[in-house]
Structures are given as structure tokens and as C-alpha cells.
XYZ file of N, CA, C and O in Angstrom:
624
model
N 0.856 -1.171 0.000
C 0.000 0.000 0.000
C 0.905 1.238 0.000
O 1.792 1.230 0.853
N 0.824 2.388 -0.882
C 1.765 3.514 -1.066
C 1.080 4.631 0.069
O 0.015 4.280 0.576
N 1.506 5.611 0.371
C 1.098 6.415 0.654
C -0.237 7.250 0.767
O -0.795 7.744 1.746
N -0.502 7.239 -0.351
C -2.106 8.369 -0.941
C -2.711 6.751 -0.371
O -3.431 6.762 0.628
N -2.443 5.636 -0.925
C -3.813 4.569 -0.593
C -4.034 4.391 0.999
O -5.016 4.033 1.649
N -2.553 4.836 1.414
C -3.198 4.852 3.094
C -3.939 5.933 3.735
O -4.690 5.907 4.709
N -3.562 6.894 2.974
C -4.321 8.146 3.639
C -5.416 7.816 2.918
O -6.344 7.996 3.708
N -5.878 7.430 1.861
C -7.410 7.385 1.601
C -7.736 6.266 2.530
O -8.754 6.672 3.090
N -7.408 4.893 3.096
C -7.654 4.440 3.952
C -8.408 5.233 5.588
O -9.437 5.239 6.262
N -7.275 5.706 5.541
C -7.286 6.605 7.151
C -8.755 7.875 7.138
O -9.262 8.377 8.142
N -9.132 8.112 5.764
C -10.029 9.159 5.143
C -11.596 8.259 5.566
O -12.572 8.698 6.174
N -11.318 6.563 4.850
C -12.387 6.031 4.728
C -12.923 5.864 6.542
O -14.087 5.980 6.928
N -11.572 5.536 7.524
C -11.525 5.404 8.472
C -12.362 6.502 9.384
O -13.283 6.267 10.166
N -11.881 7.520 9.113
C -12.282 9.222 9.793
C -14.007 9.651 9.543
O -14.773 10.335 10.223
N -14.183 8.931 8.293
C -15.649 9.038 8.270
C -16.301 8.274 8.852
O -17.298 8.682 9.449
N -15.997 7.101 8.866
C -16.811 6.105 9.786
C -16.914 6.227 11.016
O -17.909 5.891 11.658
N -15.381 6.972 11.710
C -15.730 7.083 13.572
C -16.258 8.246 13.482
O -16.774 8.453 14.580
N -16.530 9.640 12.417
C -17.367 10.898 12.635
C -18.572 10.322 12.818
O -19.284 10.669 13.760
N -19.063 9.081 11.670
C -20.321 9.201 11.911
C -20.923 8.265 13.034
O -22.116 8.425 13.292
N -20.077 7.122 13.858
C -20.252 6.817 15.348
C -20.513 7.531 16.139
O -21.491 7.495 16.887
N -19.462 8.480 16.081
C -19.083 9.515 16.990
C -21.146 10.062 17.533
O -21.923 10.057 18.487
N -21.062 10.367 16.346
C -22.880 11.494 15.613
C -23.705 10.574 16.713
O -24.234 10.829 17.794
N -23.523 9.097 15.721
C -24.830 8.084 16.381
C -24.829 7.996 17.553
O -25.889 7.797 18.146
N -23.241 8.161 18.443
C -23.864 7.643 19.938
C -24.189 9.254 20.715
O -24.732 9.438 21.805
N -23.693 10.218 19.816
C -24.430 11.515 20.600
C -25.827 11.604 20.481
O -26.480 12.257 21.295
N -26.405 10.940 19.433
C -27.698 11.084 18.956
C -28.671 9.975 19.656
O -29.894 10.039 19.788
N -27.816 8.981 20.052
C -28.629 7.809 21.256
C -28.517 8.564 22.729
O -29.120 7.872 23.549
N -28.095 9.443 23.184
C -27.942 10.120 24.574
C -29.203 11.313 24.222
O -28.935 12.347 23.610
N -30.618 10.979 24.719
C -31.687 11.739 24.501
C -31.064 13.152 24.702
O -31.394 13.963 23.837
N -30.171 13.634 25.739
C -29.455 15.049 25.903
C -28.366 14.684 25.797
O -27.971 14.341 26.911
N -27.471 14.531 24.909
C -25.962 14.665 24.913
C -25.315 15.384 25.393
O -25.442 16.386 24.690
N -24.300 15.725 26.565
C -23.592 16.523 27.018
C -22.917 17.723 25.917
O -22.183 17.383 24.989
N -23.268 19.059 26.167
C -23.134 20.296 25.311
C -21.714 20.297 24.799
O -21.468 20.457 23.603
N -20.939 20.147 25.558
C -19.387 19.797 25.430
C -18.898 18.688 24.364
O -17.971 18.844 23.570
N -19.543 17.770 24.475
C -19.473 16.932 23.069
C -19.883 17.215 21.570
O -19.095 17.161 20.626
N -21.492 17.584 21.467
C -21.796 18.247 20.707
C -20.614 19.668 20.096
O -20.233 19.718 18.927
N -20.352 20.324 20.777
C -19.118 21.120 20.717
C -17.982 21.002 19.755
O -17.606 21.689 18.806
N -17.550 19.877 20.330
C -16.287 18.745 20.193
C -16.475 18.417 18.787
O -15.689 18.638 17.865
N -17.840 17.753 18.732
C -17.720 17.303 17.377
C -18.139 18.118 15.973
O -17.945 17.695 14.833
N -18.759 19.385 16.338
C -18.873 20.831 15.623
C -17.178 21.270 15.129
O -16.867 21.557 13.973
N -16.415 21.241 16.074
C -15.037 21.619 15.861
C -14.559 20.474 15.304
O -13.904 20.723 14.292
N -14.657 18.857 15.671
C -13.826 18.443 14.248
C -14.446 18.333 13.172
O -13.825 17.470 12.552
N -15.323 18.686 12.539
C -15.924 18.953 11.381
C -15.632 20.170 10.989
O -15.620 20.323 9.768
N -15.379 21.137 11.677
C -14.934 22.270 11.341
C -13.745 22.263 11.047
O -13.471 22.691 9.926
N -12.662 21.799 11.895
C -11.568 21.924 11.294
C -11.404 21.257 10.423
O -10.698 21.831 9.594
N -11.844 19.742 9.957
C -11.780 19.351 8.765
C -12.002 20.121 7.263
O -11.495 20.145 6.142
N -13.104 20.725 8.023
C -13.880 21.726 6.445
C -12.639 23.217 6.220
O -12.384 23.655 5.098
N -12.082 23.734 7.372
C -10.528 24.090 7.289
C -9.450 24.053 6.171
O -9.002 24.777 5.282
N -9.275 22.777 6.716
C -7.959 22.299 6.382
C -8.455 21.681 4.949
O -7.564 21.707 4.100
N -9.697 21.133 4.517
C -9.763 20.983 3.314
C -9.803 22.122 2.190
O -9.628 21.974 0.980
N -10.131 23.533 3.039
C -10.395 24.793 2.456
C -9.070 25.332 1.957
O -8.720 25.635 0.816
N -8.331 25.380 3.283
C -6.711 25.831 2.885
C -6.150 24.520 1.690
O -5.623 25.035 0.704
N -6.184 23.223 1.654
C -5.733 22.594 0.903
C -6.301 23.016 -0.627
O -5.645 23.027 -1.669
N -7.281 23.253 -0.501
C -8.045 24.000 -2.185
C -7.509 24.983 -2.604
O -7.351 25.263 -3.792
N -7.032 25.869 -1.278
C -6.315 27.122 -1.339
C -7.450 27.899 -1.696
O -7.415 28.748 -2.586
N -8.603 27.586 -0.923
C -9.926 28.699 -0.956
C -9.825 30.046 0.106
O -9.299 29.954 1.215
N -10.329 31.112 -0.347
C -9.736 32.177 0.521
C -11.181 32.566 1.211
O -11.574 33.674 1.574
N -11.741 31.479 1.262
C -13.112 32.005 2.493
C -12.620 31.183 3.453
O -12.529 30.088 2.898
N -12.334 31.104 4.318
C -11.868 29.860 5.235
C -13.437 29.566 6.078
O -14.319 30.411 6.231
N -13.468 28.196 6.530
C -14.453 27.583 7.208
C -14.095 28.200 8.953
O -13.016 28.359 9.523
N -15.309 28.399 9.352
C -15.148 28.354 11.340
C -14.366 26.865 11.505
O -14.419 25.787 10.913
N -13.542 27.468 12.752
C -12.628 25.833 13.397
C -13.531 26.014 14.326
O -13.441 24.919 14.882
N -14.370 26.607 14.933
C -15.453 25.970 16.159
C -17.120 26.787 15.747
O -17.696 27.575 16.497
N -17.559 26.387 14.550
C -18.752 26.165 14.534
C -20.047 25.783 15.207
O -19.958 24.712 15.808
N -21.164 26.336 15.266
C -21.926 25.941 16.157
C -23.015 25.821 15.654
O -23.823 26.658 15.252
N -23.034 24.078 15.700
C -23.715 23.214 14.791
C -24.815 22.242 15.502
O -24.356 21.406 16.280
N -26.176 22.277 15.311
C -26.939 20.772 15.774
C -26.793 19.660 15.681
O -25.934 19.411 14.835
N -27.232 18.744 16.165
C -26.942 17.279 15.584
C -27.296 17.361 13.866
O -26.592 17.247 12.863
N -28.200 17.520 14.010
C -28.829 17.589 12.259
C -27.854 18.292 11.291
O -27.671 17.904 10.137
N -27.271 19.311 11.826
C -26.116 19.796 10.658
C -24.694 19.215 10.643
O -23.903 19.161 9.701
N -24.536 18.736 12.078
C -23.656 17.996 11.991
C -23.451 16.529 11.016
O -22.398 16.267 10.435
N -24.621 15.705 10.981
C -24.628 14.870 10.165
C -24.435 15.411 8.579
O -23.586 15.071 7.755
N -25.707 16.530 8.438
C -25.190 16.512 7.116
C -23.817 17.692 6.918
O -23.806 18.065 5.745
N -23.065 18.134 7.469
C -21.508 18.145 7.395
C -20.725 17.487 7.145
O -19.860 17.772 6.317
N -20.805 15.861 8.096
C -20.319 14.544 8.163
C -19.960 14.161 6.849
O -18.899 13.805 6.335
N -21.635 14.399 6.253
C -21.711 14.076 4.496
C -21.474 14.767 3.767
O -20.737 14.138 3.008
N -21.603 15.960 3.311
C -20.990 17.104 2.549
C -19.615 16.406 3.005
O -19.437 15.488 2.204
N -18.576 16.436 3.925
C -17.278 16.158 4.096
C -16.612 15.113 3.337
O -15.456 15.105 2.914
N -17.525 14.230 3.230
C -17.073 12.315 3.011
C -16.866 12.830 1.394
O -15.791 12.742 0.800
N -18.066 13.362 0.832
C -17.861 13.557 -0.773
C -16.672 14.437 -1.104
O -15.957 14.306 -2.097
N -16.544 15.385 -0.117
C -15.263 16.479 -0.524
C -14.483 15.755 -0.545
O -14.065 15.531 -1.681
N -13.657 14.781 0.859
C -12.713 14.215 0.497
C -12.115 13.582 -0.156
O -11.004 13.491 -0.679
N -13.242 13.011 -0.049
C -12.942 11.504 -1.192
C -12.710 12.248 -2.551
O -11.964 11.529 -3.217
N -12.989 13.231 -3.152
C -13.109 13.714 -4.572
C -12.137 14.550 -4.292
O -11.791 14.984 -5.391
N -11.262 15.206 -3.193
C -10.089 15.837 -2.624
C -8.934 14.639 -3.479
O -8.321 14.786 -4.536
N -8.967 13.538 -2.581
C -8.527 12.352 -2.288
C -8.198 11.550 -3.924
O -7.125 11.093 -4.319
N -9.545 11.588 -4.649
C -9.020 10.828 -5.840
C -8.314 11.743 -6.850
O -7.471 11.189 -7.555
N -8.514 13.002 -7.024
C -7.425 13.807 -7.681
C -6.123 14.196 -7.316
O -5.424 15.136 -7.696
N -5.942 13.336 -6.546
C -4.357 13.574 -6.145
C -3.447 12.361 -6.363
O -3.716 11.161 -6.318
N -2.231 13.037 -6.627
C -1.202 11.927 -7.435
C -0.316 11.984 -6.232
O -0.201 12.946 -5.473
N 0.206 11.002 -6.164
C 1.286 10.280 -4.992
C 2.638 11.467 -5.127
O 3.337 11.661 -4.132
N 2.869 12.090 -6.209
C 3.483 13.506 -5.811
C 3.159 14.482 -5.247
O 3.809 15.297 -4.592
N 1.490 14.367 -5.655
C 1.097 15.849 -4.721
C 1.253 15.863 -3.083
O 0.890 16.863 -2.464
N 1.842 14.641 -2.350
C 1.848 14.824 -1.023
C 2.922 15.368 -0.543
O 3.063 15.827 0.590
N 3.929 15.313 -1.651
C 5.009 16.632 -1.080
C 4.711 17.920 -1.744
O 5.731 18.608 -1.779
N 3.955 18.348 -2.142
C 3.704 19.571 -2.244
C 3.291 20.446 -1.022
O 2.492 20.193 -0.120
N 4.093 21.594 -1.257
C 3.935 22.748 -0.021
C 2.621 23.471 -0.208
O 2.426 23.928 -1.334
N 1.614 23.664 0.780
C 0.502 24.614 1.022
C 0.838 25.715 2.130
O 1.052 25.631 3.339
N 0.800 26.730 1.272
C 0.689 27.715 2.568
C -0.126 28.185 2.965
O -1.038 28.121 2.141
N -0.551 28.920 4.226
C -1.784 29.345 4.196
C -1.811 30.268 5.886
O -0.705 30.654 6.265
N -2.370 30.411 6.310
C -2.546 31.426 7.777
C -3.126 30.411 8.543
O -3.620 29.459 7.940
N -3.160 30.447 9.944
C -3.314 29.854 11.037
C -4.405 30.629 11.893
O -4.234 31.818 12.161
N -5.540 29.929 12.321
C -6.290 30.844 12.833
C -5.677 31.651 13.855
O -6.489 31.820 14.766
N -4.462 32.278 14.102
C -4.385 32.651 15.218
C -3.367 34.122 13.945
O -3.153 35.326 14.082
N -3.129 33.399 13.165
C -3.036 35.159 11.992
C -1.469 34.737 12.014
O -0.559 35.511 12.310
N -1.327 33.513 11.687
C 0.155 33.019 11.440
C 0.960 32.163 10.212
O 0.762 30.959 10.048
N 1.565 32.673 9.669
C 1.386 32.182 8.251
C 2.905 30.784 8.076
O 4.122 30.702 8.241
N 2.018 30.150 7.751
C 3.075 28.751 7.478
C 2.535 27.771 6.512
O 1.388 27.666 6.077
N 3.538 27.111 6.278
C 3.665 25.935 4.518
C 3.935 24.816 5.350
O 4.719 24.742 6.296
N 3.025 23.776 4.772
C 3.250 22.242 5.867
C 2.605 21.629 4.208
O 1.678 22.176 3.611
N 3.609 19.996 3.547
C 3.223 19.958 2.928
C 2.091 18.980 3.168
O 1.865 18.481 4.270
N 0.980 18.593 1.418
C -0.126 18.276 1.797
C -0.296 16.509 2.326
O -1.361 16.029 2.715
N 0.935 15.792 2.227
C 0.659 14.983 3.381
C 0.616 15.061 4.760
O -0.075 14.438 5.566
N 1.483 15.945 4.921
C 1.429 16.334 6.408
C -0.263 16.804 6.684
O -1.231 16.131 7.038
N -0.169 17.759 6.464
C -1.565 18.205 6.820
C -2.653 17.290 6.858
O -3.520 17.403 7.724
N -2.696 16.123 5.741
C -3.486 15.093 5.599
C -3.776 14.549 7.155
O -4.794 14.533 7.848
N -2.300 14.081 7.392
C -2.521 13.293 9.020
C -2.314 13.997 9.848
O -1.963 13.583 10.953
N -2.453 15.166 9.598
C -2.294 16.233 10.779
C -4.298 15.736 10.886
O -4.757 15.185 11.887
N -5.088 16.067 9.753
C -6.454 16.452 9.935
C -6.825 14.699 10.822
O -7.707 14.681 11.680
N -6.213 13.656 10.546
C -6.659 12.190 10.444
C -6.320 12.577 12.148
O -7.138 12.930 12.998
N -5.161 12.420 12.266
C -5.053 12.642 14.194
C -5.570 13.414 14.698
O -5.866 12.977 15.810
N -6.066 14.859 14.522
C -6.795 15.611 14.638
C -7.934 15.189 15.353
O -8.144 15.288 16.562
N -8.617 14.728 14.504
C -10.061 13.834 14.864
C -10.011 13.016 15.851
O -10.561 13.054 16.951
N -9.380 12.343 15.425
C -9.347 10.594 16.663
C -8.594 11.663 17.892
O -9.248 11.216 18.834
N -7.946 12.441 18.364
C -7.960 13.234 19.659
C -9.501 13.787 20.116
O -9.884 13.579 21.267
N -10.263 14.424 19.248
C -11.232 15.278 19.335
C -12.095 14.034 19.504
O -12.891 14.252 20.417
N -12.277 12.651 18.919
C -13.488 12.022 19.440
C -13.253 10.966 20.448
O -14.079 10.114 20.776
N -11.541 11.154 21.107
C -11.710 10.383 22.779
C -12.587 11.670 23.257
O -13.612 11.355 23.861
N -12.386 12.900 23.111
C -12.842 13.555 24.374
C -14.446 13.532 24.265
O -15.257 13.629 25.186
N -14.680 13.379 22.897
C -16.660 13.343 23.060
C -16.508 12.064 23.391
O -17.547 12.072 24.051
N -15.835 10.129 23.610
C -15.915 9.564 24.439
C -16.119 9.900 25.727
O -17.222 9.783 26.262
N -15.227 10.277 26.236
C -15.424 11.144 27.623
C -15.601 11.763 27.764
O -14.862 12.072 28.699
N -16.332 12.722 27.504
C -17.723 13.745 27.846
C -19.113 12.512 27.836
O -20.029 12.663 28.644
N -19.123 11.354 26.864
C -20.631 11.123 27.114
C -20.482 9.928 28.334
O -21.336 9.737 29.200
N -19.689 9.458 28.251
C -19.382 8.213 29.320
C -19.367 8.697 30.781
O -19.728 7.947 31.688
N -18.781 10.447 31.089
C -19.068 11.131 32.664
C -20.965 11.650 32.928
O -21.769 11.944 33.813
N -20.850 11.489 31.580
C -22.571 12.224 31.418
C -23.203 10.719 31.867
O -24.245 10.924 32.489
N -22.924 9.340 31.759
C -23.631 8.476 31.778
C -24.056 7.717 30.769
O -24.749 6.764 31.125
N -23.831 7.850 29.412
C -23.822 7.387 28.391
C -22.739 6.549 27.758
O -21.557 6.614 28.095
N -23.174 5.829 26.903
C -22.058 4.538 26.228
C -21.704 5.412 25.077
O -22.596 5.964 24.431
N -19.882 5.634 24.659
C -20.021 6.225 23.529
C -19.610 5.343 22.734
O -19.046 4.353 23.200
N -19.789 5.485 21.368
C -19.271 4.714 20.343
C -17.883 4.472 20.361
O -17.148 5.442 20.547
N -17.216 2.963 20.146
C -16.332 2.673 20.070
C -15.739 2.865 18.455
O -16.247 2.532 17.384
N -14.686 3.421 18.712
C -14.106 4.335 16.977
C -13.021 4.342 17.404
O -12.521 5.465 17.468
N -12.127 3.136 17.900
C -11.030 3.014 17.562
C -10.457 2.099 16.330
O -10.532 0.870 16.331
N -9.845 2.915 15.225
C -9.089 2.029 14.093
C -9.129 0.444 14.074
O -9.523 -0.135 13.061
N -8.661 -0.359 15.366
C -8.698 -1.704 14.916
C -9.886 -2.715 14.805
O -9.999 -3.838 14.314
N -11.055 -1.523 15.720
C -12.304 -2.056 15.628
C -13.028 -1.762 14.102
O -13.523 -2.675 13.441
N -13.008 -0.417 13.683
C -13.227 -0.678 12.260
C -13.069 -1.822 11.436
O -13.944 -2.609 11.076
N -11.402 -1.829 11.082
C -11.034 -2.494 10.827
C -11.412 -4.575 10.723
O -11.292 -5.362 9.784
N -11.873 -4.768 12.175
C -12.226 -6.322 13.209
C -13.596 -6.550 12.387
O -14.090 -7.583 11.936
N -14.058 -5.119 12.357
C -15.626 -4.828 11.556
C -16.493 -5.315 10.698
O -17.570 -5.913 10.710
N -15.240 -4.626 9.470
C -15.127 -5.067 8.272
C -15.465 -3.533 7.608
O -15.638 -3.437 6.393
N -15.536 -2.461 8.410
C -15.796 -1.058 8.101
C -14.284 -0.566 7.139
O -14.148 0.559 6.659
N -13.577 -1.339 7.053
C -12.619 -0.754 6.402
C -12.084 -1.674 5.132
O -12.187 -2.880 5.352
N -11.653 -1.396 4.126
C -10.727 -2.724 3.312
C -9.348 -3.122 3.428
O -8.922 -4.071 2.770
């Protein structure tokens, strides 16, 4: 497996624990606000970092404030971007440099593999903590760790 086929792996991966992530906030009749939150911001920063990778000059909110209902369909708007991100790219384009500003008004070039698994780790940090936000709330959260996908059959 080269490179681009793992990050489209890790892509196919990231959608499947977003949309766990969704379902077990959406089985907690009140989901703890803090999760909901959580998972507004990694959809946001995803929609980000796919923006700067386009090199679009509207940039997306990194902490959006989103319902369950927009969150899902974000989830989905996202899956099609990437993936259509994802299949136009050639196993050179992952050393290519993107530059772009930092929400904090800081300007730096990281090339676009990096950024790729910058966005992939990104996530899987952001959905232990909506684990633990719904599990102190009293709720079971979805299990979305990689090898369970994987055990699944959620992945190829």
C-alpha cells in the first residue's frame, strides 16, 4: 500500500468514527453540550484544512456551532469532498507545499501529506474527548477506535 492509498484508507476510516461519533451523541436523549461542541469543531476543522488545501480564501469556522442535524449533514458534505479531494491527487502531490494562515493570523507551509494526518489525528484526539464527555454524562459512547473498524469489516 503507497502512501495516498493509506491516507485514503485513514479518510475512509475518519468518516466512519465521525459518523459513530454522531450516532452515539444522537442515542444520549441530551448529549452533554461539550461533546456536541467537540464534534462541531472536528468537522470544522476538517472543512478548514480541506479549504486551505483548495487554497480557498473564504476559510471555514474551526469551532462552529452546529446541531446534531447539521452535523450529520456536514459529516456528508465532508465524506464527498474528500474523497473527490482524495481521488485527484497523485502520490506527488503529497510533497507539495501549502501555505496558508493559522487561525491565530500566522502564516506557514506544511506539505499536503502532512496536513493530511495532521487532519486524520486531529479527529481521533477530538473524538476520545466526546468519548469522555458522554461516558461522565452516563452514556455509552461509540467505540471508533481504528482496529475495531477495521475487526468490523468497516474498512478494506
Amino acid at each position: 500500500m503507497d502512501g495516498l492509498q493509506h491516507l485514503r484508507r485513514l479518510f475512509d476510516y475518519d468518516d466512519w468514527a465521525n459518523r459513530e461519533a454522531l450516532a452515539s451523541l444522537r442515542s444520549a436523549m441530551s448529549p452533554p453540550t461539550r461533546a456536541l461542541k467537540v464534534l462541531a469543531h472536528v468537522l470544522g476543522a476538517e472543512r478548514l484544512w480541506l479549504d486551505r488545501l483548495e487554497e480557498s480564501k473564504k476559510p471555514a469556522p474551526v469551532w462552529p456551532d452546529l446541531t446534531l442535524e447539521r452535523c450529520h449533514a456536514e459529516a456528508e458534505e465532508l465524506q464527498r469532498h474528500w474523497r473527490d479531494y482524495l481521488d485527484d491527487l497523485e502520490p506527488a502531490d503529497l510533497d507539495r507545499a501549502i501555505a496558508y494562515t493559522n487561525t491565530k493570523g500566522e502564516p506557514w507551509s506544511n506539505t499536503v501529506g502532512d496536513i493530511l494526518t495532521h487532519v486524520a489525528l486531529h479527529s481521533v484526539y477530538h473524538r476520545g474527548q466526546i468519548a469522555s464527555d458522554l461516558r461522565a454524562a452516563g452514556h455509552e459512547p461509540a467505540s471508533t477506535d481504528f482496529i475495531h473498524a477495521v475487526r468490523q469489516g468497516f474498512l478494506e
